[in-house]
GROMACS .gro file of C-alpha atoms in nm:
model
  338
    1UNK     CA    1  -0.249  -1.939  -0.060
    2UNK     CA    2   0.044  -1.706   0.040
    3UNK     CA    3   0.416  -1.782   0.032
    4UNK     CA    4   0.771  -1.619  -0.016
    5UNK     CA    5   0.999  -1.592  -0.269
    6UNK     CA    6   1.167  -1.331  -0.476
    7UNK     CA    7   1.114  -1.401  -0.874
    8UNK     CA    8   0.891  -1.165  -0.904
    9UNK     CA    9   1.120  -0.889  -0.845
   10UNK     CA   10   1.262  -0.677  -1.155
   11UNK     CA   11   1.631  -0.574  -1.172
   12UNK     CA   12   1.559  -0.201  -1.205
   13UNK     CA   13   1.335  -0.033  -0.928
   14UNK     CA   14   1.255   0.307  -0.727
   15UNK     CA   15   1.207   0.069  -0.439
   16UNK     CA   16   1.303  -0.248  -0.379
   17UNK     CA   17   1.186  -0.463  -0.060
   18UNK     CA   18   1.323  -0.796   0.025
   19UNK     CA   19   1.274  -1.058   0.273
   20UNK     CA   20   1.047  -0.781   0.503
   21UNK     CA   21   0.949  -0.898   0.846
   22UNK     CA   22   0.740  -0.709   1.089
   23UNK     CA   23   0.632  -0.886   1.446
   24UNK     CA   24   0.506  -0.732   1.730
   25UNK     CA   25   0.590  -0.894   2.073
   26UNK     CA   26   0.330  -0.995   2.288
   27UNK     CA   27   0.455  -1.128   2.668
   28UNK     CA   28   0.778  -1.309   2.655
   29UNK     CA   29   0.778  -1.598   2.379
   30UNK     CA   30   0.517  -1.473   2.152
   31UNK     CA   31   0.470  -1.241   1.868
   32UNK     CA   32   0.187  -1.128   1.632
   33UNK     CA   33   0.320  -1.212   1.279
   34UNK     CA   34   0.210  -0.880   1.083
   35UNK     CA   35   0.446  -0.907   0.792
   36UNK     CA   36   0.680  -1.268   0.713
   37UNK     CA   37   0.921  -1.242   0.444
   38UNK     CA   38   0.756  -1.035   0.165
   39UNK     CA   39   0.934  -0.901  -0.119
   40UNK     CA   40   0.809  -0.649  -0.386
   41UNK     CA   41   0.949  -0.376  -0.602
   42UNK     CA   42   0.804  -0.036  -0.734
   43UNK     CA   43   0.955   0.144  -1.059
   44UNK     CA   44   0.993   0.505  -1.106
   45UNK     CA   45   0.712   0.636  -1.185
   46UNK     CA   46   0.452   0.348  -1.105
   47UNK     CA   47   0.175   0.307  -0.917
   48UNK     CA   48   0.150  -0.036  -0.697
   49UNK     CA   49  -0.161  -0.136  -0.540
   50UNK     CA   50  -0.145  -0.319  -0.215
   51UNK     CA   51  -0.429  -0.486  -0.094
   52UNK     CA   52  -0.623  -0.764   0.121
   53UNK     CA   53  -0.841  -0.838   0.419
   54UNK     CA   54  -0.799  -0.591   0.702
   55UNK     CA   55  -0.531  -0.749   0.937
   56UNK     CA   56  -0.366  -0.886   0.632
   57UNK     CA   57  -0.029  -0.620   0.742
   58UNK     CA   58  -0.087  -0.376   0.421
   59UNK     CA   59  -0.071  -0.095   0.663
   60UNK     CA   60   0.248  -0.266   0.841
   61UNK     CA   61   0.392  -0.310   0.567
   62UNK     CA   62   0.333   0.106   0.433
   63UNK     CA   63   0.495   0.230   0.775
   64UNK     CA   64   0.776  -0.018   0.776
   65UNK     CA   65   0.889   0.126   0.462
   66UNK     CA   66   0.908   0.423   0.604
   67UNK     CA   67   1.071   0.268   0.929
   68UNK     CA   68   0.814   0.396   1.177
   69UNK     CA   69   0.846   0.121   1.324
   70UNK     CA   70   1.147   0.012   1.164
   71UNK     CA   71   1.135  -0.401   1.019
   72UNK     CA   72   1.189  -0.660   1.225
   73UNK     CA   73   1.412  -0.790   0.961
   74UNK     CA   74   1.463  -0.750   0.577
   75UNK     CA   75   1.571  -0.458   0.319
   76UNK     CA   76   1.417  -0.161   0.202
   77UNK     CA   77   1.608  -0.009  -0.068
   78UNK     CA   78   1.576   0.325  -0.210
   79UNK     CA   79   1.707   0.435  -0.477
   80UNK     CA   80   2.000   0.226  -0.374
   81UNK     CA   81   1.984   0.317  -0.044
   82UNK     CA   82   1.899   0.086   0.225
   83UNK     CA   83   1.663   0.206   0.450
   84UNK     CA   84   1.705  -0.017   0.767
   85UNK     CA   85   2.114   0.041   0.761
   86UNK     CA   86   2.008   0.360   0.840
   87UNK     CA   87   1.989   0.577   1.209
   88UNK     CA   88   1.909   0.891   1.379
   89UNK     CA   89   2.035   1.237   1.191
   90UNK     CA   90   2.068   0.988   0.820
   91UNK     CA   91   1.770   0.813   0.872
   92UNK     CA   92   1.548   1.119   0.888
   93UNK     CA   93   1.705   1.289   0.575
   94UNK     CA   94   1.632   1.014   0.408
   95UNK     CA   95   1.272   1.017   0.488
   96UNK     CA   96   1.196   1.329   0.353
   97UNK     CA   97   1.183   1.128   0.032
   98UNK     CA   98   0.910   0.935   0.181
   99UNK     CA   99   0.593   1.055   0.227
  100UNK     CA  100   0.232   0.907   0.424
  101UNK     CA  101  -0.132   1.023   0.328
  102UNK     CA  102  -0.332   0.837   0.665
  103UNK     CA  103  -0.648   0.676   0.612
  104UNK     CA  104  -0.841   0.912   0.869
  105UNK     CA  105  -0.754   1.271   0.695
  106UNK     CA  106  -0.891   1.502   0.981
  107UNK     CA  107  -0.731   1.323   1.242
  108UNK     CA  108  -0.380   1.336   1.033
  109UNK     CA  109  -0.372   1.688   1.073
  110UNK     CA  110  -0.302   1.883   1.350
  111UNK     CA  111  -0.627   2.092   1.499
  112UNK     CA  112  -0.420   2.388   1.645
  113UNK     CA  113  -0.255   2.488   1.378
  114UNK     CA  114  -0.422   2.671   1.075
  115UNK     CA  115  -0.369   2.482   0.705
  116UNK     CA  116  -0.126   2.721   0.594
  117UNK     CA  117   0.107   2.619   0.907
  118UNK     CA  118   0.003   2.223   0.837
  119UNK     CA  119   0.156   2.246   0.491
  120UNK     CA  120   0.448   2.474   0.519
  121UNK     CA  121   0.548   2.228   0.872
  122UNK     CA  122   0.787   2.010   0.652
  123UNK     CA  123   0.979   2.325   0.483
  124UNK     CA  124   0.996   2.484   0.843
  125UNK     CA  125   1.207   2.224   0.903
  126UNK     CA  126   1.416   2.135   0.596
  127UNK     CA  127   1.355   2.450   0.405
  128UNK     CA  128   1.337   2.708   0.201
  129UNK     CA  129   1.305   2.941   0.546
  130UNK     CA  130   1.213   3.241   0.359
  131UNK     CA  131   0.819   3.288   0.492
  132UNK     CA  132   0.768   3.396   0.086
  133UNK     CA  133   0.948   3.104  -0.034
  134UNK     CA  134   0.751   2.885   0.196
  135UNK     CA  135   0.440   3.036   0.114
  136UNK     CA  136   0.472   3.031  -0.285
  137UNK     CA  137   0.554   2.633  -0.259
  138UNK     CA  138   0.230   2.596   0.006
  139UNK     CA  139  -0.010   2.779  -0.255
  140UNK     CA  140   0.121   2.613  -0.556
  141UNK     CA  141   0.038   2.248  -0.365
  142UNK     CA  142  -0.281   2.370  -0.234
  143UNK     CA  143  -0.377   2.516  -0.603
  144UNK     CA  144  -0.266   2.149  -0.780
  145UNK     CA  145  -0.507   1.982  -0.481
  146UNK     CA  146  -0.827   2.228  -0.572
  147UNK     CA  147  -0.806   2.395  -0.269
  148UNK     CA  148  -0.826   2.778  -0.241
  149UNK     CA  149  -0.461   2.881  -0.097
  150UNK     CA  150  -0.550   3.238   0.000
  151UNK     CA  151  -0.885   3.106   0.199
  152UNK     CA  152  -0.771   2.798   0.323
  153UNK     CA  153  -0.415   2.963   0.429
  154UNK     CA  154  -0.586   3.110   0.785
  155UNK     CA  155  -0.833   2.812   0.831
  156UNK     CA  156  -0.847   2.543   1.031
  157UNK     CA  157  -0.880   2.132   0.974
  158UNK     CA  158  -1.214   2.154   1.155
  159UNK     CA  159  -1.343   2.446   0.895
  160UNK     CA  160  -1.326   2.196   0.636
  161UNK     CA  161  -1.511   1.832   0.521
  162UNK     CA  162  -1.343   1.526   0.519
  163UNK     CA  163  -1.282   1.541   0.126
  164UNK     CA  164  -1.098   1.886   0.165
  165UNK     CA  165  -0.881   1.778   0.452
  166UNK     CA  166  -0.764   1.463   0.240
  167UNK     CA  167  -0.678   1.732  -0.026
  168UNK     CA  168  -0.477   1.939   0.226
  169UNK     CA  169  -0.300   1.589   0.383
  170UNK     CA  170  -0.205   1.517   0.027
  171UNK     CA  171  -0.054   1.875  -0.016
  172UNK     CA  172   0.164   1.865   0.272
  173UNK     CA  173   0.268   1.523   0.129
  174UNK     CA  174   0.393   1.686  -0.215
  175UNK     CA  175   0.570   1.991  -0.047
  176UNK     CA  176   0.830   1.788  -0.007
  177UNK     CA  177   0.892   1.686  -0.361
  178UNK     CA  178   0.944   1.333  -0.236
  179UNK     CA  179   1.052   1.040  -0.451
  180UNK     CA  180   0.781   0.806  -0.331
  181UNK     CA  181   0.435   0.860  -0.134
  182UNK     CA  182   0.261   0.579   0.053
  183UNK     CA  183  -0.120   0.607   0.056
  184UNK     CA  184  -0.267   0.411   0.327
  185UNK     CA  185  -0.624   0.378   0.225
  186UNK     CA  186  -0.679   0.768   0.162
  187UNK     CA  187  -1.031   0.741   0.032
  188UNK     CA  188  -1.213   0.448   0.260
  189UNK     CA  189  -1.310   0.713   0.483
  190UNK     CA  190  -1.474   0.913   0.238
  191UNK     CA  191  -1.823   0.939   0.062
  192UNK     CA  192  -1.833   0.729  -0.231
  193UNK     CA  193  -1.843   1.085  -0.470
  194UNK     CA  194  -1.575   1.223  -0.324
  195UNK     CA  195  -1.374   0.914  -0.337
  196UNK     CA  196  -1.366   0.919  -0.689
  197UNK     CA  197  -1.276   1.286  -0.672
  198UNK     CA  198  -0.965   1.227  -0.480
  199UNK     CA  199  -0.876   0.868  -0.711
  200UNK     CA  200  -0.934   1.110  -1.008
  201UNK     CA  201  -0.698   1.358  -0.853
  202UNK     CA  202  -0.411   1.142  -0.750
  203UNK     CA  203  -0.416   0.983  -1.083
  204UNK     CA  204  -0.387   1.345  -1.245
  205UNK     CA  205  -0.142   1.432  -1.004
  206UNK     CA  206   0.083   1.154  -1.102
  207UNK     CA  207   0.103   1.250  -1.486
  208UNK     CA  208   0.158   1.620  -1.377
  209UNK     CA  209   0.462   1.506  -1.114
  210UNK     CA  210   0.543   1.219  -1.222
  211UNK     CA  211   0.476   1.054  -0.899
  212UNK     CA  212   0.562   0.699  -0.769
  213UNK     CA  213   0.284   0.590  -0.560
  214UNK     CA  214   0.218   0.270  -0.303
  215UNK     CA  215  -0.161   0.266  -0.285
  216UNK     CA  216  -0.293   0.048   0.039
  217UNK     CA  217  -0.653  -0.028   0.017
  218UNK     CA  218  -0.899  -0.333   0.073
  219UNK     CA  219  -1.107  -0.230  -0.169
  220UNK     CA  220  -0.999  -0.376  -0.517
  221UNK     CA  221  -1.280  -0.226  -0.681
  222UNK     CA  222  -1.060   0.142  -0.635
  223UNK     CA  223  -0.740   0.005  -0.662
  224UNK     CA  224  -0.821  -0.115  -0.998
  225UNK     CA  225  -0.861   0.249  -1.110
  226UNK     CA  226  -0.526   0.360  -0.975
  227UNK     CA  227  -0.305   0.114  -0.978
  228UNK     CA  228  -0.028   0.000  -1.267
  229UNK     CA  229   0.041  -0.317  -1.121
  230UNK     CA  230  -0.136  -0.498  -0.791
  231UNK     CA  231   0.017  -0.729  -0.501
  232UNK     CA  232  -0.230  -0.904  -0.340
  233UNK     CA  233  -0.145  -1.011   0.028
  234UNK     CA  234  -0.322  -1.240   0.302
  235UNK     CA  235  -0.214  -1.261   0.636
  236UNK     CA  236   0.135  -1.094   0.630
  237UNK     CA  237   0.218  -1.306   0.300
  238UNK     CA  238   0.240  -1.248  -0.062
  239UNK     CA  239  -0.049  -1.388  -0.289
  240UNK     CA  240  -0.008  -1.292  -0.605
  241UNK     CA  241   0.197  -1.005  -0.775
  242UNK     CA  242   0.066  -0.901  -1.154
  243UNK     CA  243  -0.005  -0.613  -1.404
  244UNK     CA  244  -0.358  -0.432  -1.275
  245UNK     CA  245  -0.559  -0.573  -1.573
  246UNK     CA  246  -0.457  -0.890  -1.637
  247UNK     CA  247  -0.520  -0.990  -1.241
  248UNK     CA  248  -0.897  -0.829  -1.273
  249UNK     CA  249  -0.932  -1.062  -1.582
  250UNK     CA  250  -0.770  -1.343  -1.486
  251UNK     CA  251  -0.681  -1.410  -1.112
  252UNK     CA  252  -0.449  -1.737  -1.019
  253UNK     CA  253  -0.464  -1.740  -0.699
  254UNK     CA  254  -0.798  -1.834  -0.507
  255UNK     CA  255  -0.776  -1.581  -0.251
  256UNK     CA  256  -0.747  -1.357  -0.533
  257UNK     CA  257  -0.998  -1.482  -0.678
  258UNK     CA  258  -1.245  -1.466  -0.353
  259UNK     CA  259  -1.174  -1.091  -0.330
  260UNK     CA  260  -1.264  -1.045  -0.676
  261UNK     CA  261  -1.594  -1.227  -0.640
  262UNK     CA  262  -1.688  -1.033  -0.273
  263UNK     CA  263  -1.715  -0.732  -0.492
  264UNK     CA  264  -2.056  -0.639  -0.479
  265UNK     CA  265  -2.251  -0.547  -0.832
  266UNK     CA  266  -2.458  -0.267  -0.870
  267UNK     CA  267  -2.762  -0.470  -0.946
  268UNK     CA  268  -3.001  -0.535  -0.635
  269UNK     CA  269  -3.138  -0.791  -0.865
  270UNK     CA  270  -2.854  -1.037  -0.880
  271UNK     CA  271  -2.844  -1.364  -0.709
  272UNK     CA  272  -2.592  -1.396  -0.435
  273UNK     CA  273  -2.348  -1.641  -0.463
  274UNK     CA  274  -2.370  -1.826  -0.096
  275UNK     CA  275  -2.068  -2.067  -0.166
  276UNK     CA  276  -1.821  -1.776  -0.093
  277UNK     CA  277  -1.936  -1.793   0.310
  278UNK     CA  278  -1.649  -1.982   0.496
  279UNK     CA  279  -1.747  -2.184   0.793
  280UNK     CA  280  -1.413  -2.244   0.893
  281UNK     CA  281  -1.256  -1.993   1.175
  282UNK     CA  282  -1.012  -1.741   1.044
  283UNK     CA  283  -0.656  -1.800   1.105
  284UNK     CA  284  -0.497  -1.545   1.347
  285UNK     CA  285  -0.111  -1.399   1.293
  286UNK     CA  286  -0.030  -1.497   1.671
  287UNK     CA  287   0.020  -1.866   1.538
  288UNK     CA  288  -0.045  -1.925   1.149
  289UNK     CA  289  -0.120  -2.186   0.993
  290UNK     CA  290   0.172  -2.445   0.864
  291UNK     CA  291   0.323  -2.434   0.503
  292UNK     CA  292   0.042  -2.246   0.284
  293UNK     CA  293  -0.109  -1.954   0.527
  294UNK     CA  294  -0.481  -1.982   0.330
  295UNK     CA  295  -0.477  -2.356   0.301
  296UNK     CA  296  -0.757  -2.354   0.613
  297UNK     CA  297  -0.979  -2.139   0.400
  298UNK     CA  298  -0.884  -2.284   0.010
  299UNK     CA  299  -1.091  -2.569  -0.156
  300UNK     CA  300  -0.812  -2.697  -0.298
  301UNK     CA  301  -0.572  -2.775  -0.001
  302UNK     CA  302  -0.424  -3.100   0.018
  303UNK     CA  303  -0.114  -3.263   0.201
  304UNK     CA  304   0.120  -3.055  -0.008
  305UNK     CA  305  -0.028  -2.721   0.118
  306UNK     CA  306   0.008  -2.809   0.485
  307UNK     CA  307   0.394  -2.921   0.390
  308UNK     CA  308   0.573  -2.665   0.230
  309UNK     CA  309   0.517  -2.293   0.174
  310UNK     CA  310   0.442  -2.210  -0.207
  311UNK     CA  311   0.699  -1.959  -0.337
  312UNK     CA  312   0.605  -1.718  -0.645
  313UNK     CA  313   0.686  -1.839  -1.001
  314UNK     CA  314   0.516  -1.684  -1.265
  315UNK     CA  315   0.246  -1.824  -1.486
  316UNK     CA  316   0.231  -1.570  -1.777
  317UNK     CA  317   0.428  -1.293  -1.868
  318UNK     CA  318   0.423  -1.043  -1.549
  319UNK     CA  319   0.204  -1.229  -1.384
  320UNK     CA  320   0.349  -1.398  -1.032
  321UNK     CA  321   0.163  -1.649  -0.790
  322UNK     CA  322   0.274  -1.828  -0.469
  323UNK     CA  323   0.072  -2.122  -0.478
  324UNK     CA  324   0.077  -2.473  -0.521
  325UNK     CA  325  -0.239  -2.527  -0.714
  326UNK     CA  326  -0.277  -2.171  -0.887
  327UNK     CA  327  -0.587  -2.144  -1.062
  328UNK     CA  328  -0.383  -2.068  -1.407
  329UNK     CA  329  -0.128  -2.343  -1.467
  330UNK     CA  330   0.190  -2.210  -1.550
  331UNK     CA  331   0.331  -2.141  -1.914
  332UNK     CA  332   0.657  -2.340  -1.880
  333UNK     CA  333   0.763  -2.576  -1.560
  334UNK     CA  334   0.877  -2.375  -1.303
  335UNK     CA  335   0.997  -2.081  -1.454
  336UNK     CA  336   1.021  -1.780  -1.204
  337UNK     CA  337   1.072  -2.016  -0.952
  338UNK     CA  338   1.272  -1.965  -0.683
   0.00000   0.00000   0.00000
């Protein structure tokens, strides 16, 4: 089930998000729902996993932050600064703090120019303009990524593997120094090796930088590896919001839940478990479904679900659900519930 509400949110964070919307206008009177109302924080220093079904708006959601496009409606705060208040000249100082590595590394960088140029692109414009200044910052991110600055420096995208260009988009993300990078799925696109490779990376990056990372991905098998705390989302709404362990181990919501179970073991011996297939059509974001957005899918829908909209209250410790029948009953009556 998916809902709204905002008890989940802590009162110190890098970023803070409130209330996002994100629709997409199709004709004159309609509009493809990507995001509806979510709300999430990240603190300094943290990495949050986002994940979901594809279409659920976890990609949305990742450029909306960074206002490309900009929300429909809601906040994004950082560091006390709201993003969407924000225009023109302002708006693109600010995003220097942000930075994107894309799903599809080759494509993400630009073929013409050689990887020494792709790197230095972001200090060409904000500085150091000194070609040695630039050039000492591009081979110390290049160096930290495993990536040879002296041979790569004359190279281009297309000289490389998939694996290395990921390297060299996530370099040109840390040139920057920026206070928060959004990966959107960085290793789906990669071999399963070298996907563990770049997790292991990132991860060693973040102790050495102290980065603060949003990590998009459908695959909560990987995001379990990364990932301090997890926010689970279906169809542009927020599931379930909880520390990375303690959702692997004990999920409350059933969607949760069903993405857990869809993971596939590493045992070609093991029985499938058929009553996970749904024979029900998926719900699309051009018209949702009333009150809880999974209730078409859920086994335990009932008149309530179709009703009202759950809204997150938590059920143990840090550990937030929006739904009306959560699969771990809550500690206390309503608390976190807003």
């Amino acid at each position: 089930m998916a809902g709204s509400g905002k008890a989940h949110l802590r009162d110190e964070a890098l970023l803070r998000v409130e209330d996002l919307t994100v629709e997409f206008p199709i004709g004159r009177d309609r509009a493809v729902k990507a995001v509806s109302g979510i709300s999430f924080d990240i603190a300094k220093g943290e990495t949050l996993g986002l994940v979901g079904e594809s279409g659920c708006g976890k990609s949305t959601t990742g450029r909306a932050i960074l206002q490309l496009p900009a929300p429909t409606s809601g906040q994004v705060i950082l560091d006390g600064t709201d993003l969407t208040s924000l225009e023109g000249p302002e708006m693109r100082k600010h995003r220097t703090n942000l930075q994107m590595i894309f799903q599809d590394p080759i494509s993400s960088l630009n073929p013409r120019r050689a990887v020494g140029e792709v790197v230095a692109e972001p200090l060409n414009v904000w500085g150091p303009h000194d070609e040695d200044e630039q050039w000492k910052l591009v081979s110390e991110q290049l160096e930290a990524v495993g990536i040879d600055p002296d041979v790569a420096r004359n190279k281009y995208p297309h000289e490389f593997s998939g694996g290395q260009c990921q390297r060299i988009s996530i370099a040109r993300a840390l040139v920057m120094d920026p206070q928060l990078i959004i990966c959107d799925e960085p290793v789906s696109a990669l071999d399963v090796s070298v996907q563990a490779q770049i997790l292991n990376m990132l991860k060693d990056l973040k102790d050495r930088y102290g980065l603060t990372l949003v990590f998009i991905a459908h695959d909560l098998a990987v995001v379990k590896n990364i990932s301090d705390r997890v926010a689970v989302m279906y169809l542009g709404k927020m599931c379930e919001v909880s520390e990375s362990n303690e959702l692997y181990a004990n999920p409350a919501h059933p969607y949760t839940r069903l993405l857990l179970e869809s993971i596939p073991l590493p045992d070609p011996t093991a029985d499938l478990d058929t009553t996970l297939q749904s024979e029900v059509e998926l719900p699309s974001p051009l018209d949702p479904p009333s009150g809880c957005r999974f209730r078409t899918r859920c086994p335990f829908a009932d008149e309530i679900c179709e009703r009202e909209e759950p809204q997150m209250r938590r059920v143990s410790g840090d550990h937030y659900v929006a739904c009306h029948h959560p699969l771990i009953e809550p500690t206390e009556t309503n608390v976190g519930l807003e």
